[in-house]
Every structure is written in structure tokens, then in C-alpha cells.
Amino acid sequence: MRLSILTALLAVFMAWLALGHGTSLPWDPRWYLTAHTAMEVFSVVVAMLVFSTGWHGIGRDMPIRVALLSPTALVVGLLDFGHLMSVQGMPGVAGPGSVGCGIEFWLLARTVSACALLIAAFAPRERVVGRRVRGWALAAALGIAALGFWVAVDNPLALPPTFVPGQGLTRFKIDAEVVLIALNAVAALFLLRRALLTRLRTDRYLAATAAVMALGGVSFTLYARPDDVMNMAGHVYKVIAYLCLHRAIWVAAVHAPYLRLQRSERSLAESEASFRSLMECAPDAILLVGAEGRITMMNARAESLFGVAREAAAGLPLDMLVPAAAGDAEVDCRSRSGAAFPAEVRRAGMPSGQQVAIVRDVSERRRLERALVEQLTHDALTGLPNRNRILETLDEAIAGACLNGRTLAVLVFDLHEFRKINSGYGYGGGDDVLRECVVRLSGLLAGGDMLARQGGNEFIVVQKQSGQEAAAALAGRLLDAMREPFPIGGQHVFLAASVGIALLPDGSCGAHELLQMAQVAMAAARADGPARHCFHTDAMAQAIRERVDLEALLRHAVERNQFVLQYQPRVDLASGAVLGVEALVRWRHPVLGLVPPARFIPLAEETGLIDDLDMWVLDEACARAAAWRAQGLPPLQVSVNLSARQFQQAGLAQRVRAALERSNLPPACLEIEITESTVMRDTGEATSVLRSLKALGVALSIDDFGTGYSSLSYLKRFPIDVLKIDRSFVSDVTADPNDAAIARAIIALAHTLNLEAVAEGVETAEQVAFLRENGCDEIQGYYFSPPVWPEQIEAMFAERRTPVAT
């Protein structure tokens, strides 16, 4: 801002002089020589200061602009000295002074300074040069100065005349000044632009130097005599410009490096303070060690860790506190009080030759590691080894048994119905039961036997030096221990258990395999009923592997179109006509052949694949019934069984409607069969689902009636059409009076409720006669036809077969 105001005032003042107001200034030409001499001497001194300041600036490397302008100042100072000595009234350089000779030195000096400022405006700011370039610049400056003196002194005619006494300045002099004004103005503009971008003080002062030199040049185009006020004003502008140049060089060569040095020192002090703060705040002990291996500094953590004050530690060998080790290592350190502690030590060298040792106390980490290992290998509730730990121990026991020619047994102990304890008495009650189990089981084990908790309500027992009899006896004692009541919340709860036993086989066997064998045996014991034990056999493992393989094959059966439907006719007892068929799914595997439903249906229900299978059966049966109608076969009602899982899922009626729409089958031609146990599981929900199905127009039947826990009060509310008598009652209907009575009751109940009665599993003529005699409506079974393929149904109607004897 100050430079801008100064330049603006100088510009206004020069304009005022150019308008001819200079005559109003108090000026006497007699003062000229004295004033001129003083200002030129001052200018020469300032130019020499510029050179000296720039040349001896701080730092080994010099900014390129300083390397340019400081030798230029030397040239200008020498030429200004020649100008000082050559003006009229001075002794001159090589003869008496004259106006023309003084102007020649003047123009030479101004040309050098203007060119240097213009070059400085475009020189890269961040570029620096070394001593060699600076030497060449000085040599070039001295050469230019010598050339200038030669031109002005020894060859004065090399330049045209610049001043004619009585006439004033020549055209050459004025044109030369105009060119110099233009050069300085262009330099000022570019330097000002750079100053606005970089906001550097050096650029600002250089821009002011060029601008003031340009303004001063105006006066040297307007004066009429060398001693008038306009000429002296130009010299004043020149002095001001030199001062700005000196300030620019001083800022670039001295002030800026000094500020950088100050910042470096301040940054160094801050870094040192930060380093000390980090040392003091560091959670680890930090010790600085000199080149001779003695401690020079330590932080507060080191004081507390080693129990020694830093003043007392200074000068001590590092080995007194930290044992010698190669590189980073974990060692046992010892405090001055004698207490040992594990520590992690890291060592590093420093550029100064010192070393730093960072010591971290890992006592807490070791404690946490031990606690973590305890958690990973032991059960938190009972304190027993867990599955991971018992597997490690079992591997060792197997190796020892094989080495000594002995055998061992693994028993997996599982509590039945443990979930009801958590549900009825809370998890706290369940925890109490598990702890009591541990007490009872531990008291039954011999020395060397191991007890572990596998998780939940399962325990593992490893019995060493065992055999089949010893393992069976131990299993019996374990089961007997569970027969005693468990006191929970003032109540006595009785539990049962199952035990699976696996003996170490003759061949090689790992801990995982042996434990898996015991778990398979436990599952078999659990399937036999509570309070039983079972030894592992190869057949058990084979059955599980077959089940797993079968499940894998079953998951791809639908997408590979391996399921097919057979149809078993339903015959009207009165007319002998086939009224409908029941769709029965079969799995036709390319390797296994025709897999019976009893083998894969339970597996599909357990794995959830029954959902997709039910919908496929429904779609396929509807499509086949619609195709038969299109072929002109008599209208047949196709019956489809739905699983309990499908019945309990929301949106069943919508899925059935979609299947009917896809096949274009009338709803009356479809019968949905649901087992008795399915509808009785939740009678309220079952009633709602059955009504939604009935609203579609399909028929509904209860399959396997009489085998579940039916309630007649709910049965009358169900919108059903058919009761199907289970084959277990039909098979002995002619030999067992009880089965005969049940069959008669079901038929009578169906007719009372206006339902049809259908008998399943009919195989003999005697059974047919009994059912006809008691008013059964339809029969289904091998007496008429086994389940057959769709083509056989079509052939059956083509032959117009009438199977039921009248």
C-alpha cells in the first residue's frame, strides 16, 4: 500500500511538472552542481550497497534475480560515477566535463538498468544459482562497465549528439529516453503482475523501482537546460528508484533468508519441544544412548519402569537396565529394585551417532494372552476344557495309547429336553443344572479321565485305559447320575440323557474323527429313546454318509427334472367306475433308479426342499389332468397331497389358484389332501386356510383319518368333502374286530357329516366286500391298481376296464 501511494504521488507530481508548473518551485541554477554532485554520490553509494548486499547475501546459493541485479548495480554505479565526473563543471574522466559526455554516461547507465529490470521481470522466481554463475555474472558486469567507459570516453562519436547548446536536447536524446521509459514501464507492469500473484515484497519493490525510473525518465525528455528544475527532479526520482532497488535486493538476499533461518530455528525448537513432549507422554520407556553406550536422556516412563531418576541414570551403561540383544527382541529387564519384568525392546540408530532404545513393558499383554488362552480353551460357565482344548488333549491321549498298545473311549453325553429348563426357569436355572451336572460327572471319573463341555448341554468324556465293558459301565453310571432330581428354585426337575461311545479303532484315527464317531453314536442313542447308550458302528457312519449324499442329490433333482408322477385310481364301489386318481411323486435318478417316497420325502421335509417339490407336484398334476380332459377322457378328479410345511405358509390359496390358471383346469377337478395331524396343529388357522381353498371351488379331503388326535368338535367346522380311512385300519378289517369297528365308525361319521368315505390300501376281495357292505363310497389300492404312469391311465380308459366285481 505504501509503495502504491508513493508511486501514485510521484506520478501526480511528474504530471504537474510536465504541465509547466516547475517554474513555481524555489530553484536557482547556481545550486545545480552542488545538488547534482550530492545526489549522484548518493546514487553511486546506494548502487554499491546494492551490489555488496546482493553479492554477500545469506546462503551459498543465490536467487537468479539477485545474481542478475547485484552485478547490474555495480555496472550502473560505475557508469553513474562516470556521469558524475563528466558533467559540465566537473574535472571529467579523461578530459574536462561537458553536457554531452555526461549524458552519454547517463544513457548507458539507464539502458543497463532498464534491460536488467525487464529481464528480472521474466526470470523464474524459484531459480537459484551457485558460485560459478555468480563469478561469471561479476565478470560480465565488469566487462560491460569497461565497454561503457570506452564508448563514452575513447569513442564519443559512437553515439549521435544528445545536447546542442542554445537549442537543448536532440531528437536522439529524446527518443532514447522514450525507449528507456517504455522498457521501464513494461518491466513495471510485469513485475506488478508477478507481485499480485506471488505477494512477495521483492517483486513489489522491483515493480516500484521500474515505475519510478519510468516516471523519472519523463523529466529527462522535457528539460531545456541541464541545470533547470526538471533535470533535478529526474535525479530525485532516480535516487528514489535506487532506494527501492536496494530494498528489493536487501529483502531478497538478506531479509528473506534471515526469515527462513528464523523459521527454521523456530521449527527446530518446536520439533525439539515436540520431541521432548512425545518422549514424556509416550507410554513406552525411551532411552537415548551416546556413542559410547551410556545413557544421555530418558523419559518419565523409563524412570517409573526402571525405578531410577533420570539424573541418576545419566552416564549409566545401557546394559545395566536393558540386557544386550541383537536387534529388536523380547527380553527380561530388571528394575533397580530387583523386580524382573518381560519387555519388548526396539533399538534404532540416529544420524548423530546416538542410539535410541524403546522399552515396552509387556507384563499386562502376557497376562491378557494367558487369559485369552484360558478363554479359548476352557468353558466360561463350568471351567471345564472346551472342545478345542479336549481335541488337543485327545490327540495326545491317542498318541500315548497307540504307543503303549492300549485303547481309550470317547463318550459324548447329551441332556434331553434341556431347552425346557431355560424356558421354564430362565438361563440362570439352566446354568445351575449344568454346574450340578459337572459335579456329578466329575465324581464318576477315574484318575486320568478327562471331562469337557462341548457347548450347550453336551459334555465329552475321555476314558483312558478303557474297553467296551469299561466304557459301557461308565456310560451306565453317567446315566444313573442323571436320574437323580435337580433342585431348581425350590422345585425338583427330572432329566434324562443319552450317551454315545466311540472306542479307538485299530487303524489310525485322529481326535476329530474319534469325537465325530462318538457324536454319531450319541445321535443313534437319542433316537432309541432317553437314558440309553450306544456304541459307534460302521453302519451308523455309512447311513449318515448316504443321507448326506442323498441330500446333495435331492437338491438338484427338481432343476434337473428327475421327479415324475404316478397316479393311483380311485374307484366308486357302487358303479365300479374310476372317478379320480391320486398323484404320487417318484424320484427317478439316473444312477439310483426309482427312489421310493419313504426314502426322500422325510429328507425333503427336514431340508425345506418340500416347498419346491409340493408346488412342482401341484403344477404337474393339474397340467396332466387338463391334458386328459383335452384328449377326451372322462372327467377325473386329481388328488394332490400337501405337506404340513406348505399348508402352514401364507398365501396357499393364491398359489393353488395360480396353478389352476396356468393349467386351465377347472377347480372342481382338483382335490387337496391334508393329513389329520396338520389341520389339528392350529385349528383356528387351519379353518381359515381350508375356507380360502374351498372358496376356489376345489375339493378338500382329510388323509390318514383316525391316526392322529382328531377332535370331532373341530372336525364339523372344517369345510371338507372327504374322509380317507388309513390303510392301517383297512388291512386287518376282516380279521381284527377293533379295526372293523373303527372303519365302520369312520364311514358312519363321514356320512353323518355329509362327507364321502374313501378307503386306502384295499388289496383283497374280502376287504372290498366289507367296505361295500358298510357303505364306503370309494376305494383305492392294489386290488384295483397300483400307482401307474400317465400312459397306463390313458390305456386303462381305452380298454374300458372295469376292475371291481359286482
Coordinates of C-alpha atoms in Angstrom, one line a residue, residues 62-356:
M62 CA 21.7 -17.1 -4.7
P63 CA 18.3 -16.3 -6.3
I64 CA 18.8 -15.7 -10.0
R65 CA 17.3 -12.2 -9.9
V66 CA 19.8 -11.2 -7.2
A67 CA 22.6 -12.7 -9.2
L68 CA 21.4 -10.5 -12.1
L69 CA 20.6 -7.2 -10.4
S70 CA 23.5 -7.0 -7.9
P71 CA 26.2 -7.1 -10.7
T72 CA 24.0 -4.7 -12.7
A73 CA 24.1 -2.3 -9.8
L74 CA 27.9 -2.5 -9.9
V75 CA 27.8 -1.6 -13.6
V76 CA 25.3 1.2 -13.0
G77 CA 27.2 2.6 -10.1
L78 CA 30.4 2.8 -12.1
L79 CA 28.7 4.4 -15.0
D80 CA 26.9 6.8 -12.7
F81 CA 30.4 7.7 -11.3
G82 CA 31.5 8.4 -14.8
H83 CA 28.4 10.6 -15.3
L84 CA 29.1 12.4 -12.0
M85 CA 32.7 13.2 -13.1
S86 CA 31.8 14.1 -16.7
V87 CA 29.1 16.8 -16.3
Q88 CA 29.9 20.3 -17.0
G89 CA 31.9 21.9 -14.2
M90 CA 33.5 18.6 -13.1
P91 CA 37.0 17.5 -13.9
G92 CA 35.9 14.7 -16.2
V93 CA 37.2 11.2 -16.7
A94 CA 39.7 11.8 -19.5
G95 CA 39.2 15.5 -20.0
P96 CA 37.1 18.5 -18.9
G97 CA 33.5 17.6 -18.3
S98 CA 30.7 18.5 -20.8
V99 CA 27.0 18.2 -21.1
G100 CA 27.2 15.7 -23.9
C101 CA 29.8 13.4 -22.2
G102 CA 27.7 13.4 -19.0
I103 CA 24.5 12.5 -21.0
E104 CA 26.4 9.6 -22.7
F105 CA 27.3 8.0 -19.3
W106 CA 23.7 8.7 -18.2
L107 CA 22.1 6.9 -21.2
L108 CA 24.5 3.9 -20.8
A109 CA 23.7 3.5 -17.1
R110 CA 19.9 3.9 -17.7
T111 CA 20.0 1.4 -20.6
V112 CA 21.8 -1.3 -18.5
S113 CA 19.4 -0.8 -15.6
A114 CA 16.2 -0.8 -17.8
C115 CA 17.3 -4.0 -19.5
A116 CA 18.2 -5.7 -16.2
L117 CA 14.8 -4.8 -14.7
L118 CA 13.0 -6.2 -17.8
I119 CA 15.0 -9.4 -17.7
A120 CA 14.3 -9.7 -13.9
A121 CA 10.5 -9.4 -14.6
F122 CA 10.6 -12.7 -16.6
A123 CA 13.3 -14.6 -14.6
P124 CA 12.0 -17.7 -12.7
R125 CA 11.5 -16.7 -9.2
E126 CA 12.4 -20.0 -7.6
R127 CA 15.6 -20.5 -9.6
V128 CA 18.9 -20.2 -7.7
V129 CA 22.5 -20.2 -9.0
G130 CA 25.8 -21.2 -7.4
R131 CA 29.1 -19.5 -7.0
R132 CA 30.3 -20.3 -10.6
V133 CA 27.4 -18.5 -12.2
R134 CA 27.8 -15.6 -9.8
G135 CA 31.5 -15.3 -10.8
W136 CA 30.6 -15.2 -14.5
A137 CA 28.0 -12.6 -13.8
L138 CA 30.5 -10.4 -12.0
A139 CA 33.0 -10.7 -14.8
A140 CA 30.3 -9.8 -17.3
A141 CA 29.4 -6.8 -15.3
L142 CA 32.9 -5.5 -15.2
G143 CA 33.2 -6.1 -18.9
I144 CA 30.0 -4.1 -19.6
A145 CA 31.3 -1.3 -17.4
A146 CA 34.6 -1.2 -19.2
L147 CA 32.8 -1.2 -22.6
G148 CA 30.6 1.7 -21.4
F149 CA 33.6 3.8 -20.4
W150 CA 35.3 3.0 -23.7
V151 CA 32.2 4.2 -25.6
A152 CA 31.8 7.4 -23.5
V153 CA 35.5 8.3 -23.2
D154 CA 37.6 6.9 -26.0
N155 CA 34.9 6.8 -28.7
P156 CA 32.5 9.6 -28.0
L157 CA 31.5 9.8 -31.7
A158 CA 30.0 6.3 -31.5
L159 CA 26.7 7.9 -30.2
P160 CA 24.9 10.7 -32.0
P161 CA 24.8 14.2 -30.4
T162 CA 22.5 14.4 -27.4
F163 CA 22.6 18.1 -26.5
V164 CA 23.1 21.2 -28.6
P165 CA 24.0 24.4 -26.6
G166 CA 21.4 27.1 -27.2
Q167 CA 19.0 24.5 -28.7
G168 CA 18.6 21.9 -26.0
L169 CA 18.1 18.1 -26.3
T170 CA 18.4 16.4 -29.6
R171 CA 15.9 14.1 -31.2
F172 CA 18.2 11.1 -30.5
K173 CA 18.3 12.0 -26.8
I174 CA 14.6 12.3 -26.5
D175 CA 13.9 9.1 -28.5
A176 CA 16.4 7.2 -26.4
E177 CA 14.7 8.4 -23.2
V178 CA 11.3 7.4 -24.6
V179 CA 12.6 3.9 -25.3
L180 CA 14.0 3.7 -21.8
I181 CA 10.7 4.9 -20.4
A182 CA 8.9 2.2 -22.4
L183 CA 11.3 -0.5 -21.2
N184 CA 10.9 0.5 -17.6
A185 CA 7.1 0.8 -17.9
V186 CA 6.9 -2.7 -19.4
A187 CA 9.1 -4.1 -16.7
A188 CA 7.0 -2.3 -14.1
L189 CA 3.8 -3.8 -15.4
F190 CA 5.1 -7.4 -15.5
L191 CA 6.7 -7.0 -12.1
L192 CA 3.4 -5.7 -10.7
R193 CA 1.5 -8.6 -12.2
R194 CA 4.0 -11.0 -10.6
A195 CA 3.7 -9.2 -7.2
L196 CA -0.1 -9.6 -7.3
L197 CA 0.3 -13.3 -7.9
T198 CA 3.2 -14.1 -5.5
R199 CA 2.6 -11.3 -2.9
L200 CA 6.3 -11.2 -2.4
R201 CA 7.9 -8.0 -1.2
T202 CA 10.9 -8.3 -3.6
D203 CA 8.5 -8.2 -6.6
R204 CA 6.7 -5.2 -5.1
Y205 CA 9.9 -3.2 -4.6
L206 CA 11.2 -4.1 -8.1
A207 CA 7.9 -3.0 -9.6
A208 CA 8.2 0.3 -7.8
T209 CA 11.8 0.7 -9.0
A210 CA 10.9 0.3 -12.6
A211 CA 7.8 2.5 -12.3
V212 CA 9.8 5.4 -10.6
M213 CA 12.6 5.0 -13.2
A214 CA 10.0 5.3 -15.9
L215 CA 8.4 8.4 -14.3
G216 CA 11.9 10.0 -13.8
G217 CA 12.7 9.4 -17.5
V218 CA 9.8 11.7 -18.4
S219 CA 11.7 14.7 -16.9
F220 CA 14.8 13.9 -18.9
T221 CA 12.7 14.4 -22.1
L222 CA 11.4 17.8 -21.1
Y223 CA 14.3 19.8 -19.6
A224 CA 15.7 22.7 -21.7
R225 CA 18.9 23.2 -19.8
P226 CA 21.0 20.7 -17.7
D227 CA 20.7 22.9 -14.6
D228 CA 16.9 23.6 -14.7
V229 CA 14.5 22.2 -12.1
M230 CA 13.1 19.5 -14.5
N231 CA 16.5 17.8 -14.7
M232 CA 17.0 18.0 -10.9
A233 CA 13.5 16.4 -10.4
G234 CA 14.6 13.5 -12.6
H235 CA 17.7 13.0 -10.4
V236 CA 15.4 12.9 -7.3
Y237 CA 13.3 10.2 -9.0
K238 CA 16.5 8.3 -9.8
V239 CA 17.6 8.4 -6.1
I240 CA 14.1 7.1 -5.0
A241 CA 14.3 4.3 -7.6
Y242 CA 17.8 3.3 -6.3
L243 CA 16.4 3.2 -2.8
C244 CA 13.6 0.9 -3.9
L245 CA 16.1 -1.3 -5.7
H246 CA 18.3 -1.5 -2.6
R247 CA 15.2 -2.5 -0.6
A248 CA 14.3 -5.2 -3.1
I249 CA 17.8 -6.7 -3.1
W250 CA 18.1 -6.5 0.7
V251 CA 14.7 -8.3 1.1
A252 CA 15.7 -11.0 -1.4
A253 CA 19.3 -11.5 -0.3
V254 CA 19.2 -10.8 3.4
H255 CA 15.7 -10.4 4.9
A256 CA 14.1 -13.4 3.2
P257 CA 16.9 -15.8 4.0
Y258 CA 17.0 -14.4 7.5
L259 CA 13.3 -15.0 7.9
R260 CA 13.8 -18.6 6.6
L261 CA 16.5 -19.1 9.1
Q262 CA 14.3 -17.8 11.9
R263 CA 11.5 -20.1 10.8
S264 CA 14.0 -23.0 10.7
E265 CA 15.2 -22.2 14.1
R266 CA 11.7 -21.8 15.4
S267 CA 10.7 -25.1 13.7
L268 CA 13.7 -26.8 15.1
A269 CA 12.8 -25.5 18.6
E270 CA 9.2 -26.6 18.1
S271 CA 10.4 -30.0 16.9
E272 CA 12.7 -30.4 19.9
A273 CA 9.9 -29.4 22.2
S274 CA 7.5 -31.8 20.4
F275 CA 10.1 -34.5 20.7
R276 CA 10.5 -33.9 24.4
S277 CA 6.7 -33.8 24.8
L278 CA 6.4 -37.0 22.9
M279 CA 9.1 -38.6 24.9
E280 CA 7.4 -37.6 28.2
C281 CA 3.9 -38.6 27.0
A282 CA 5.0 -41.8 25.4
P283 CA 3.6 -45.0 27.0
D284 CA 6.9 -46.7 26.4
A285 CA 10.2 -46.1 28.1
I286 CA 12.6 -44.2 25.8
L287 CA 16.3 -44.0 26.5
L288 CA 18.8 -42.1 24.4
V289 CA 22.3 -43.6 24.4
G290 CA 25.5 -41.9 23.4
A291 CA 28.1 -43.4 21.0
E292 CA 30.0 -44.9 24.0
G293 CA 26.9 -46.8 25.1
R294 CA 25.9 -44.7 28.1
I295 CA 22.5 -43.2 28.8
T296 CA 22.2 -39.5 28.0
M297 CA 18.4 -39.0 28.3
M298 CA 15.4 -40.9 29.4
N299 CA 11.7 -40.1 29.7
A300 CA 9.3 -40.2 32.7
R301 CA 8.0 -43.7 31.8
A302 CA 11.6 -45.0 31.9
E303 CA 12.0 -43.5 35.4
S304 CA 8.9 -45.3 36.7
L305 CA 9.6 -48.5 34.8
F306 CA 13.2 -48.9 35.9
G307 CA 12.8 -47.2 39.3
V308 CA 15.7 -44.7 38.7
A309 CA 15.7 -40.9 38.4
R310 CA 16.9 -39.6 35.1
E311 CA 19.6 -37.6 36.8
A312 CA 21.0 -40.8 38.4
A313 CA 20.6 -42.7 35.1
A314 CA 22.6 -40.2 33.1
G315 CA 26.0 -41.8 32.3
L316 CA 25.0 -45.3 33.3
P317 CA 25.7 -48.1 30.7
L318 CA 22.5 -49.1 29.0
D319 CA 23.3 -52.8 29.7
M320 CA 22.7 -52.1 33.4
L321 CA 19.0 -51.6 32.7
V322 CA 18.4 -53.3 29.3
P323 CA 20.1 -56.6 28.6
A324 CA 22.1 -56.7 25.4
A325 CA 20.3 -58.3 22.4
A326 CA 20.8 -58.3 18.7
G327 CA 18.2 -56.1 17.1
D328 CA 14.6 -56.0 18.2
A329 CA 13.8 -58.7 20.8
E330 CA 11.8 -59.6 23.9
V331 CA 14.0 -59.8 26.9
D332 CA 13.6 -59.9 30.7
C333 CA 14.5 -56.5 32.1
R334 CA 15.1 -55.7 35.8
S335 CA 14.4 -52.5 37.7
R336 CA 16.8 -51.1 40.2
S337 CA 14.7 -52.6 43.0
G338 CA 15.4 -56.1 41.6
A339 CA 11.9 -56.8 40.2
A340 CA 12.1 -58.5 36.8
F341 CA 9.5 -57.9 34.0
P342 CA 9.2 -59.0 30.4
A343 CA 9.8 -56.2 27.9
E344 CA 9.9 -55.7 24.2
V345 CA 13.0 -53.7 23.2
R346 CA 13.4 -51.9 19.9
R347 CA 16.7 -50.2 19.0
A348 CA 17.5 -47.7 16.3
G349 CA 20.5 -45.6 15.3
M350 CA 20.4 -41.8 14.8
P351 CA 22.3 -39.6 12.3
S352 CA 24.2 -38.0 15.2
G353 CA 25.7 -41.4 16.2
Q354 CA 23.4 -41.8 19.2
Q355 CA 21.1 -44.7 19.6
V356 CA 17.5 -44.8 20.9

